[in-house]
Coordinates of C-alpha atoms and ligand atoms in Angstrom, one line a residue:
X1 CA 0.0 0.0 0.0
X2 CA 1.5 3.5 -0.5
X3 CA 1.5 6.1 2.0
X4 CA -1.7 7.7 1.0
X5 CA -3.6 4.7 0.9
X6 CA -2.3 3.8 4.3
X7 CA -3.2 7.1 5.6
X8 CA -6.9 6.8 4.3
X9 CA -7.1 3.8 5.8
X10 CA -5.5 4.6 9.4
X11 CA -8.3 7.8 9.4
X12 CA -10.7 5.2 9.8
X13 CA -9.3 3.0 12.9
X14 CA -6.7 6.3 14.2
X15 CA -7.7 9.2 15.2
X16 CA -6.4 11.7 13.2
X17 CA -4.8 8.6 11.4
X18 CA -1.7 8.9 14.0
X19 CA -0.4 7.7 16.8
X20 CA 1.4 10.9 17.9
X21 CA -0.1 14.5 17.0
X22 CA 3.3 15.5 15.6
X23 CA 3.7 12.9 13.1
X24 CA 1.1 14.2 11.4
X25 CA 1.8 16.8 8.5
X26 CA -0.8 19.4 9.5
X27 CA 1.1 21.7 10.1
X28 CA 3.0 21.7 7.0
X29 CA 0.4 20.3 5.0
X30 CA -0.1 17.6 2.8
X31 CA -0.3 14.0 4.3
X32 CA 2.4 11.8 6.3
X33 CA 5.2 9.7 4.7
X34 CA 5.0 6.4 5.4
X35 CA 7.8 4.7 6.4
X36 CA 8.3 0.7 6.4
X37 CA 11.9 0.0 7.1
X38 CA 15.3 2.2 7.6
X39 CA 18.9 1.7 8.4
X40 CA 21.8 4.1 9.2
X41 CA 20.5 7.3 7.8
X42 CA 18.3 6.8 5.4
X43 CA 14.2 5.7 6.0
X44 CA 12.4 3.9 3.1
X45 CA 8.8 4.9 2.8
X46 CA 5.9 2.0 1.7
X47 CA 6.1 4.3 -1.8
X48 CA 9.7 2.9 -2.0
X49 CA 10.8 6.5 -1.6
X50 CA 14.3 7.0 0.1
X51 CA 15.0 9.7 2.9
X52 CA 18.1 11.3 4.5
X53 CA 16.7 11.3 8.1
X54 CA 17.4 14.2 10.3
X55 CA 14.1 13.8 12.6
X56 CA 15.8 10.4 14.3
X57 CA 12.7 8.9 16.0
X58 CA 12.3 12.6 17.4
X59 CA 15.6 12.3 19.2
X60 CA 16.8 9.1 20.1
X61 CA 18.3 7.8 17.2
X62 CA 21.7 9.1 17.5
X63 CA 23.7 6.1 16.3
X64 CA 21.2 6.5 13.5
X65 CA 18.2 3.2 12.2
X66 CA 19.1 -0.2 13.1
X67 CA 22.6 0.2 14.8
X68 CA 23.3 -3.2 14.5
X69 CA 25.0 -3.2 17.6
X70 CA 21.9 -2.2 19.1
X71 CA 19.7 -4.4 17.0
X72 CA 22.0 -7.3 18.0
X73 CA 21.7 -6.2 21.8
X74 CA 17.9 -6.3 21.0
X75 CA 17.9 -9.6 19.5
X76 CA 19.8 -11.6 22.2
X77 CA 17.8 -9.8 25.1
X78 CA 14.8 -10.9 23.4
X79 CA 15.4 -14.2 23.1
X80 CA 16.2 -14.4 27.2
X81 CA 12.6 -13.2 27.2
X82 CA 10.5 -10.0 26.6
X83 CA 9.4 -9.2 30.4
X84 CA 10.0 -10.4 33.9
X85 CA 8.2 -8.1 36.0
X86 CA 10.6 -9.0 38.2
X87 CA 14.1 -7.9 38.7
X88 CA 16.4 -8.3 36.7
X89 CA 20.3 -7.9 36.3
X90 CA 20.3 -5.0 33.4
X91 CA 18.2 -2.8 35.5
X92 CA 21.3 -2.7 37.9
X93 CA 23.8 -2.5 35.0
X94 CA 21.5 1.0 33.9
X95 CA 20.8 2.5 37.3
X96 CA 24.6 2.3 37.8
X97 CA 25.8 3.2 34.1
X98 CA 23.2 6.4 34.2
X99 CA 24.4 7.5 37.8
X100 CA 28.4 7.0 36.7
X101 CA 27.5 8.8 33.7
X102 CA 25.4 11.7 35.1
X103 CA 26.9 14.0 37.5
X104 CA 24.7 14.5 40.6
X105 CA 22.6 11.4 39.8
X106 CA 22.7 9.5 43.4
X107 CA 19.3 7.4 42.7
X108 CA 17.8 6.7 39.1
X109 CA 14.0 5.6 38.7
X110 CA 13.6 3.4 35.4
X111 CA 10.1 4.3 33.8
X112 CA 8.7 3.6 29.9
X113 CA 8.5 7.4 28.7
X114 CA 9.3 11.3 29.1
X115 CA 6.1 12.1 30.1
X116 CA 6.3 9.5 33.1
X117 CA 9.8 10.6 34.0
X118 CA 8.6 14.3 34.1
X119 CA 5.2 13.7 35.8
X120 CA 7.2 11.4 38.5
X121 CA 9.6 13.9 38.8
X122 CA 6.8 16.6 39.5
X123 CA 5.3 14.4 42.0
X124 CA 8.2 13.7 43.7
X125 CA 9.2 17.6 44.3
X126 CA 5.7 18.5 45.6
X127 CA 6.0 15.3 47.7
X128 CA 9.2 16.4 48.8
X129 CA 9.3 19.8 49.5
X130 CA 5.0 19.5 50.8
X131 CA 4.4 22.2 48.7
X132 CA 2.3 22.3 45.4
X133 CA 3.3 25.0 43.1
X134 CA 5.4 24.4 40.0
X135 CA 6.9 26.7 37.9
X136 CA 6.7 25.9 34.2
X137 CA 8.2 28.0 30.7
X138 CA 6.2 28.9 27.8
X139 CA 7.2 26.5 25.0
X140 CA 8.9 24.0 26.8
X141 CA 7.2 20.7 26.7
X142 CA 7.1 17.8 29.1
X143 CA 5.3 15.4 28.1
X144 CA 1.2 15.0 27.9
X145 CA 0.3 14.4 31.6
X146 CA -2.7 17.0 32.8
X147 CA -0.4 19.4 34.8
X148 CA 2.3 20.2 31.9
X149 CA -0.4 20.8 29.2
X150 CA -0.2 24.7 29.9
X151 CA 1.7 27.0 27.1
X152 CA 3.3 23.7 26.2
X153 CA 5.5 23.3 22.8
X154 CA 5.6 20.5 20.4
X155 CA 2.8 19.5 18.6
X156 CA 0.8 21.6 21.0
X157 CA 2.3 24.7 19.3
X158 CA 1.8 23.2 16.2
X159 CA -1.5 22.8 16.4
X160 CA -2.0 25.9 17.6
X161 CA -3.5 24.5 20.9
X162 CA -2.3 26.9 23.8
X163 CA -3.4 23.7 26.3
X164 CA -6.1 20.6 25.7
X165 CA -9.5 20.4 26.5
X166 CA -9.8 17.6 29.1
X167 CA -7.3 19.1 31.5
X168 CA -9.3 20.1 34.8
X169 CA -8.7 23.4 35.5
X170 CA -7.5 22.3 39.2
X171 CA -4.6 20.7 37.6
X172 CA -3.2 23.4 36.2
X173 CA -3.7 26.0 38.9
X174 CA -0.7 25.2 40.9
X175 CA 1.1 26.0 37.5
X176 CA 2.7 29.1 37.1
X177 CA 3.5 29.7 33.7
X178 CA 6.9 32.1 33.1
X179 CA 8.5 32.9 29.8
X180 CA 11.6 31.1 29.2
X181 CA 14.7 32.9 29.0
X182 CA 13.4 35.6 31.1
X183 CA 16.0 36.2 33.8
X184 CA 14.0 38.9 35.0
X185 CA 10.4 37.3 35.6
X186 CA 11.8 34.0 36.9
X187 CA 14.0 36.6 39.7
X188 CA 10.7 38.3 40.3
X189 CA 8.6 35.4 40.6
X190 CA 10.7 33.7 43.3
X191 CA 11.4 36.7 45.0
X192 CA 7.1 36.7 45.9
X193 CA 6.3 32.9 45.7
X194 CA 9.8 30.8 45.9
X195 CA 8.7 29.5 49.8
X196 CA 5.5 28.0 48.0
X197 CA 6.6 26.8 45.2
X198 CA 7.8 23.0 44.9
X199 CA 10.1 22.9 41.8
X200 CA 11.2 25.0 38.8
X201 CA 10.9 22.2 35.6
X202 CA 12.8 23.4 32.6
X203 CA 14.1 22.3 29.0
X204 CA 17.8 23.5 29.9
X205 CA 17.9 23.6 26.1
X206 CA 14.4 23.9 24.7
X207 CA 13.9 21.8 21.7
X208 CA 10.2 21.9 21.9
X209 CA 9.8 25.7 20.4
X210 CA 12.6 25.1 17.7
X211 CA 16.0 24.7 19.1
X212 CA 16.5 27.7 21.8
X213 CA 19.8 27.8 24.1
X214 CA 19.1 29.9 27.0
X215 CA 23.1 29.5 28.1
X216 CA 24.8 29.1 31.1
X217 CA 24.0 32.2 33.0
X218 CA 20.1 31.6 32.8
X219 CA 20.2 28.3 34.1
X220 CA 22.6 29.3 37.1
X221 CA 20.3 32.0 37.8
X222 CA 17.2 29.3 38.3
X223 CA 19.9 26.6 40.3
X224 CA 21.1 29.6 42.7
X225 CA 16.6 30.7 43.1
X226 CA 15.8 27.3 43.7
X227 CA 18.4 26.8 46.3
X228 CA 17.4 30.0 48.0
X229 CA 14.0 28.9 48.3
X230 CA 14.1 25.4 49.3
X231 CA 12.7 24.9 45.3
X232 CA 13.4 21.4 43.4
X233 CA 15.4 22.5 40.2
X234 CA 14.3 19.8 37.4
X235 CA 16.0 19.6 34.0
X236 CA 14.1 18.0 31.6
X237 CA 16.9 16.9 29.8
X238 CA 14.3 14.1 27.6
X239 CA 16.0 15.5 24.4
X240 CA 19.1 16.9 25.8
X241 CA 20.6 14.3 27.6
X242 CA 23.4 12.3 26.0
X243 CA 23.0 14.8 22.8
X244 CA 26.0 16.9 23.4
X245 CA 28.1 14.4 25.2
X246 CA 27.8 11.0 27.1
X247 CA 26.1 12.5 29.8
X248 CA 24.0 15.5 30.7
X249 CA 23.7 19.1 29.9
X250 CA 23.9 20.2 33.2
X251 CA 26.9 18.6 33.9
X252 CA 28.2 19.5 31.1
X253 CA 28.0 23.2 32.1
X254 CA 28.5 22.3 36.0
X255 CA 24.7 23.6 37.1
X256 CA 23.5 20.4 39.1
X257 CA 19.5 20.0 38.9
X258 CA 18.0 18.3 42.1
X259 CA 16.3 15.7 39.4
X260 CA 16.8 15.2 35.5
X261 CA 14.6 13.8 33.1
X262 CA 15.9 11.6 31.2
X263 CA 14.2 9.3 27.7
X264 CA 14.9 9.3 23.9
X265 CA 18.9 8.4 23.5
X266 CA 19.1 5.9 26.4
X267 CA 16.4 3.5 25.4
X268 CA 18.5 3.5 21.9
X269 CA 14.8 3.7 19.7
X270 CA 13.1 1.5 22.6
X271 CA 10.5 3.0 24.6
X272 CA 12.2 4.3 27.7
X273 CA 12.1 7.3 30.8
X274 CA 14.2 7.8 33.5
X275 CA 13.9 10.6 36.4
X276 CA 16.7 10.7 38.4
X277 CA 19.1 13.3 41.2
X278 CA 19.8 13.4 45.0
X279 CA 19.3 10.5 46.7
X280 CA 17.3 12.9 49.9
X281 CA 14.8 13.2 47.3
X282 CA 14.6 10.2 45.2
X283 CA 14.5 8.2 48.1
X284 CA 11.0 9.6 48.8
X285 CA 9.8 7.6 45.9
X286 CA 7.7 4.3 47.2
X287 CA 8.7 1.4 48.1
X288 CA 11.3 3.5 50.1
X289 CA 9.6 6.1 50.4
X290 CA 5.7 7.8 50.5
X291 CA 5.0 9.6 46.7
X292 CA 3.7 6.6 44.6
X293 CA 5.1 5.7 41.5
X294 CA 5.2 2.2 39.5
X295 CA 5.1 0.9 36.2
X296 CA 3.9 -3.1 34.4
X297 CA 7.1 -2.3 32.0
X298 CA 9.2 -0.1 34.0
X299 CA 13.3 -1.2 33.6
X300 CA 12.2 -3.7 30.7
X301 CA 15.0 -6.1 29.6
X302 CA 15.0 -5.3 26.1
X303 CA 15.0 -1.5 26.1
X304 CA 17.5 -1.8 28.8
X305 CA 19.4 -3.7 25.9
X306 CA 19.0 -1.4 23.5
X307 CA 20.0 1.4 26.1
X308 CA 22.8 0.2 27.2
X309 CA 23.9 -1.4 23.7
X310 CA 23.9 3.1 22.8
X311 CA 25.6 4.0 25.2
X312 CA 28.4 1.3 25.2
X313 CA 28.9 2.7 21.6
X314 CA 28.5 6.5 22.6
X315 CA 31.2 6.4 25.2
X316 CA 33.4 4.0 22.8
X317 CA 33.2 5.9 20.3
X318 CA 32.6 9.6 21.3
X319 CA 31.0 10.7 17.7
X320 CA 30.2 14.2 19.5
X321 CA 32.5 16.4 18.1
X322 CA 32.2 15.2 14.4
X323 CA 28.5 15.5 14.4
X324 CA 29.2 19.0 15.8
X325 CA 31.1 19.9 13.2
X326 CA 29.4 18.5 10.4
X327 CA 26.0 20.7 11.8
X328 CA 28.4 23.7 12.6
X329 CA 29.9 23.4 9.0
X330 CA 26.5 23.3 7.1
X331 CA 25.0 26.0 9.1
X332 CA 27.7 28.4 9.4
X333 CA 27.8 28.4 5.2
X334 CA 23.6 28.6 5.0
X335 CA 23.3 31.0 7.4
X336 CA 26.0 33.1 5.5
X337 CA 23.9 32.7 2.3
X338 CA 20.4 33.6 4.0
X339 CA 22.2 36.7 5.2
X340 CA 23.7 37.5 1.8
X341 CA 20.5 37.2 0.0
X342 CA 18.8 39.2 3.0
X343 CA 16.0 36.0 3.4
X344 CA 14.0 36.0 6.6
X345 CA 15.9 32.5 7.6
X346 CA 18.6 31.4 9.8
X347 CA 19.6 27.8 11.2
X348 CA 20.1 27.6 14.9
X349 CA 22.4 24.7 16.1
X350 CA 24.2 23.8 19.3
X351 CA 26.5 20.2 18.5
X352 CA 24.8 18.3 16.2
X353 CA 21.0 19.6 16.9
X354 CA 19.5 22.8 14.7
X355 CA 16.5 23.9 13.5
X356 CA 16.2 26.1 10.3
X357 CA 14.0 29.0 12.1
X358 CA 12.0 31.2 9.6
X359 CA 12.9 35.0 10.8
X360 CA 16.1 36.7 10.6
X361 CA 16.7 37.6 14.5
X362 CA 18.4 35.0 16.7
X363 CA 15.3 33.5 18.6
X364 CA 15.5 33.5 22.0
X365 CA 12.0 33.3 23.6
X366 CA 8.9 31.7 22.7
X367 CA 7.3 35.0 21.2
X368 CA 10.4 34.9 18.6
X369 CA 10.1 31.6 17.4
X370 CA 6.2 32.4 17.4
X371 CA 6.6 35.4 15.1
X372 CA 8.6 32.8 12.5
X373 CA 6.8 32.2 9.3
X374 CA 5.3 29.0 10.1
X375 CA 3.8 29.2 6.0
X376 CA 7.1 29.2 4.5
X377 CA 8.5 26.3 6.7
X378 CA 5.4 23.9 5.5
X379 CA 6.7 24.9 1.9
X380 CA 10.5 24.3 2.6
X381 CA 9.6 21.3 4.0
X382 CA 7.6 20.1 1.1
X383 CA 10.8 21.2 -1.0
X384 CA 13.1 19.5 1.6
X385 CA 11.0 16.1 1.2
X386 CA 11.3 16.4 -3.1
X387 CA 15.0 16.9 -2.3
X388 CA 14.7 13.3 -0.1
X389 CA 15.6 15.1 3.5
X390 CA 13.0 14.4 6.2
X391 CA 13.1 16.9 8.9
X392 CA 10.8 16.9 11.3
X393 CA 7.2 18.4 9.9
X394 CA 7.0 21.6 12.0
X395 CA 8.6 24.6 12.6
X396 CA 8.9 24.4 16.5
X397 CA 10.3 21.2 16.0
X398 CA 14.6 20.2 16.3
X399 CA 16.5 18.2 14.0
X400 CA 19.3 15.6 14.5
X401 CA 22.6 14.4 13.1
X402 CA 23.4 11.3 14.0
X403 CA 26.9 9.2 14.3
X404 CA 26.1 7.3 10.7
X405 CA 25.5 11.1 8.7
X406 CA 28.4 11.2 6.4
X407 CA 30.4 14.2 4.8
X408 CA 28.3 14.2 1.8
X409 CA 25.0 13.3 4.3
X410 CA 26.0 16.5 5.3
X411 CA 26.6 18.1 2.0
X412 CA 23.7 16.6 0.9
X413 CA 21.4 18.7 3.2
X414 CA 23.4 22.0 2.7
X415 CA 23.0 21.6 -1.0
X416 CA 19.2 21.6 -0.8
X417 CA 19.1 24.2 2.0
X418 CA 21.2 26.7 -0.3
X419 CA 19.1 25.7 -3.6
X420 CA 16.0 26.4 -1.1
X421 CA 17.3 29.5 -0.1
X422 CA 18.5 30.6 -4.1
X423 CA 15.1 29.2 -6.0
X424 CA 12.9 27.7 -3.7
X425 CA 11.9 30.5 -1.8
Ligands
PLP1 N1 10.2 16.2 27.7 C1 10.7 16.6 26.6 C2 11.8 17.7 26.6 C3 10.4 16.1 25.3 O1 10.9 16.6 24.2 C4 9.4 15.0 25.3 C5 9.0 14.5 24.1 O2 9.3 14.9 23.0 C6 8.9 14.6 26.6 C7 9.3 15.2 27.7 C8 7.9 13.5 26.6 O3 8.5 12.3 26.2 P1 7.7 11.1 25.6 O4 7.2 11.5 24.3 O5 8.6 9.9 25.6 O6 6.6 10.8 26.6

């Protein structure tokens, strides 16, 4: 069947004909490739069309399809059976490999998602600290559960949806809802409500409004507020752990959240979550302690494999600094192009992640990457799919190289972003 048909088809058993809002083309229009099979870089769609990935699985990809490392991890775990619901040896091997590898990780909680990891996390801090406020930033996203789906980003921007119907309004109003990257309201904030408020949750990179770096300073700024006030400091570092180096983004910069989110690269494709941080609070977290949490698949053997099969590789063979480069290289010469030819466009990247924003000014804050041209992006991705480059089908969205992107991989996406940029338009 080819993609269309499929997607006619899934309409009538899917809502929406998808599993996930975001895989969905609506915002760019037209309807969603189909893929049925993909290895290293490249995804092959059920029209037998071939695509340079950079989406990745949305992130954790970053040894690129079917490592066969991984897949061979996969295979043998597989075959010692799918699920215990027991213990089990590699849920050790993890805890131990995450907590070596994560600076300030004391305790780690295994769970099958981001959005569990975040909503245990959340529970945890207002368990913790006995207070119920939490502080959340416009556009960054955490995951579907009822208390995060205020100002979220993702497909919620996307769609245009500032929040979803279905959320009781007493979820959300112990949410205070700040703008990111706003050194000043977050100062002001804490300075009236930090004794009341139970943790400060943040993208320490946002990926979920396009790719936005708030840098070093900001995120000291909410560690130093947070300790003033007796506040849990969360990272939800879902799509920024293990992305820059083999470990996290806070430790990378030496700012040490109470708990980080983990999901995406350590379940290696497999569905995964982690929350983890100082063992004072994670040892609240039942049986040892009184905030609830559990989980039928939690620490399952074969996305334990597939975890710890990536980051094996990632630590053997530190591909950081060549995907860096490669990203670096083909932005630096697109962005020098845009800005020759005076087009509204620029690519944000930090390592090996970027987004090709559609406005001229750095974005920093939500309201910039809301003022992009959201109309042109559906086109350039239409082009960017004729071309054979998936990217991921919005415009608050961030894109991936991964360890198995060649030079010309790389070439191969600059080319079309400067024909894009010299006829496309
Ligand atoms: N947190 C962040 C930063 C994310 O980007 C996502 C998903 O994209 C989540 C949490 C939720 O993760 P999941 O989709 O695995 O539930």
């Amino acid at each position: 069947m080819t993609s269309q048909e499929l997607f006619e088809k899934a309409q009538k058993y899917i809502p929406g004909g998808v599993n996930s809002p975001v895989r969905s083309f609506s915002s760019v229009g037209g309807d969603p490739v189909f893929i049925s099979s993909a290895e290293g870089a490249v995804m092959t769609s059920s029209d037998g069309e071939e695509y340079l990935d950079f989406c990745g699985s949305w992130g954790p990809l970053i040894l690129g399809h079917a490592d066969p490392d991984v897949v061979a991890a996969v295979q043998s775990a597989a075959a010692e059976g799918l699920s215990f619901g027991t213990c089990s040896p590699r849920e050790v091997e993890m805890a131990e490999r995450l907590c070596s590898l994560c600076d300030g990780m004391e305790r780690v909680r295994m769970v099958t998602s981001g959005t569990e990891a975040t909503m245990t996390a959340i529970r945890l801090a207002r368990g913790f600290t006995g207070r119920e406020r939490v502080v959340k930033f416009a556009g960054c996203y955490h995951g579907h559960h009822d208390a995060m789906l205020v100002a979220a980003g993702s497909g919620l921007l996307t769609g245009g949806t500032p929040s979803s119907a279905g959320v009781p309004a007493g979820t959300t109003a112990a949410v205070s809802v700040l703008p990111y990257n706003d050194a000043a309201a977050v100062r002001e904030f804490m300075h009236s409500m930090g004794g009341e408020t139970a943790a400060i949750i943040v993208e320490p990179v946002a990926g979920n409004m396009g790719l936005v770096n708030p840098g070093k300073e900001y995120l000291q700024l909410l560690r130093d507020l947070c300790s003033e006030h007796g506040t849990v400091l969360i990272f939800d570092e879902v799509i920024a752990g293990f992305r820059q180096s083999c470990g996290t983004w806070g430790g990378s910069l030496g700012i040490l959240a109470d708990l980080t989110c983990l999901g995406k690269i350590i379940g290696g494709g497999m569905p995964i979550g982690a929350v983890g941080g100082k063992a004072v609070i994670m040892e609240r977290l039942a049986p040892a302690g009184d905030v609830y949490q559990a989980g039928t698949l939690s620490g399952n053997p074969v996305a334990l494999a597939a975890g710890l099969a990536t980051l094996n590789k990632l630590k053997r063979e530190n591909p950081y600094p060549r995907m860096a480069e490669l990203c670096r290289t083909m932005a630096e010469r697109v962005n020098f192009r845009a800005a020759e030819l005076e087009r509204p466009f620029h690519i944000a990247f930090l390592g090996g992640a970027f987004t090709p924003f559609f406005c001229s000014v750095p974005v920093t804050t939500l309201a910039d990457a809301q003022a992009c041209d959201t109309v042109a992006f559906g086109r350039f991705h239409g082009f960017m799919l004729k071309k054979g480059i998936y990217l991921p089908p919005s415009q608050f969205e961030t894109a991936f190289f991964s360890a198995v992107h060649t030079d010309d991989d790389a070439g191969r996406l600059m080319d079309a972003l400067l024909e894009w940029l010299d006829s496309g338009w």
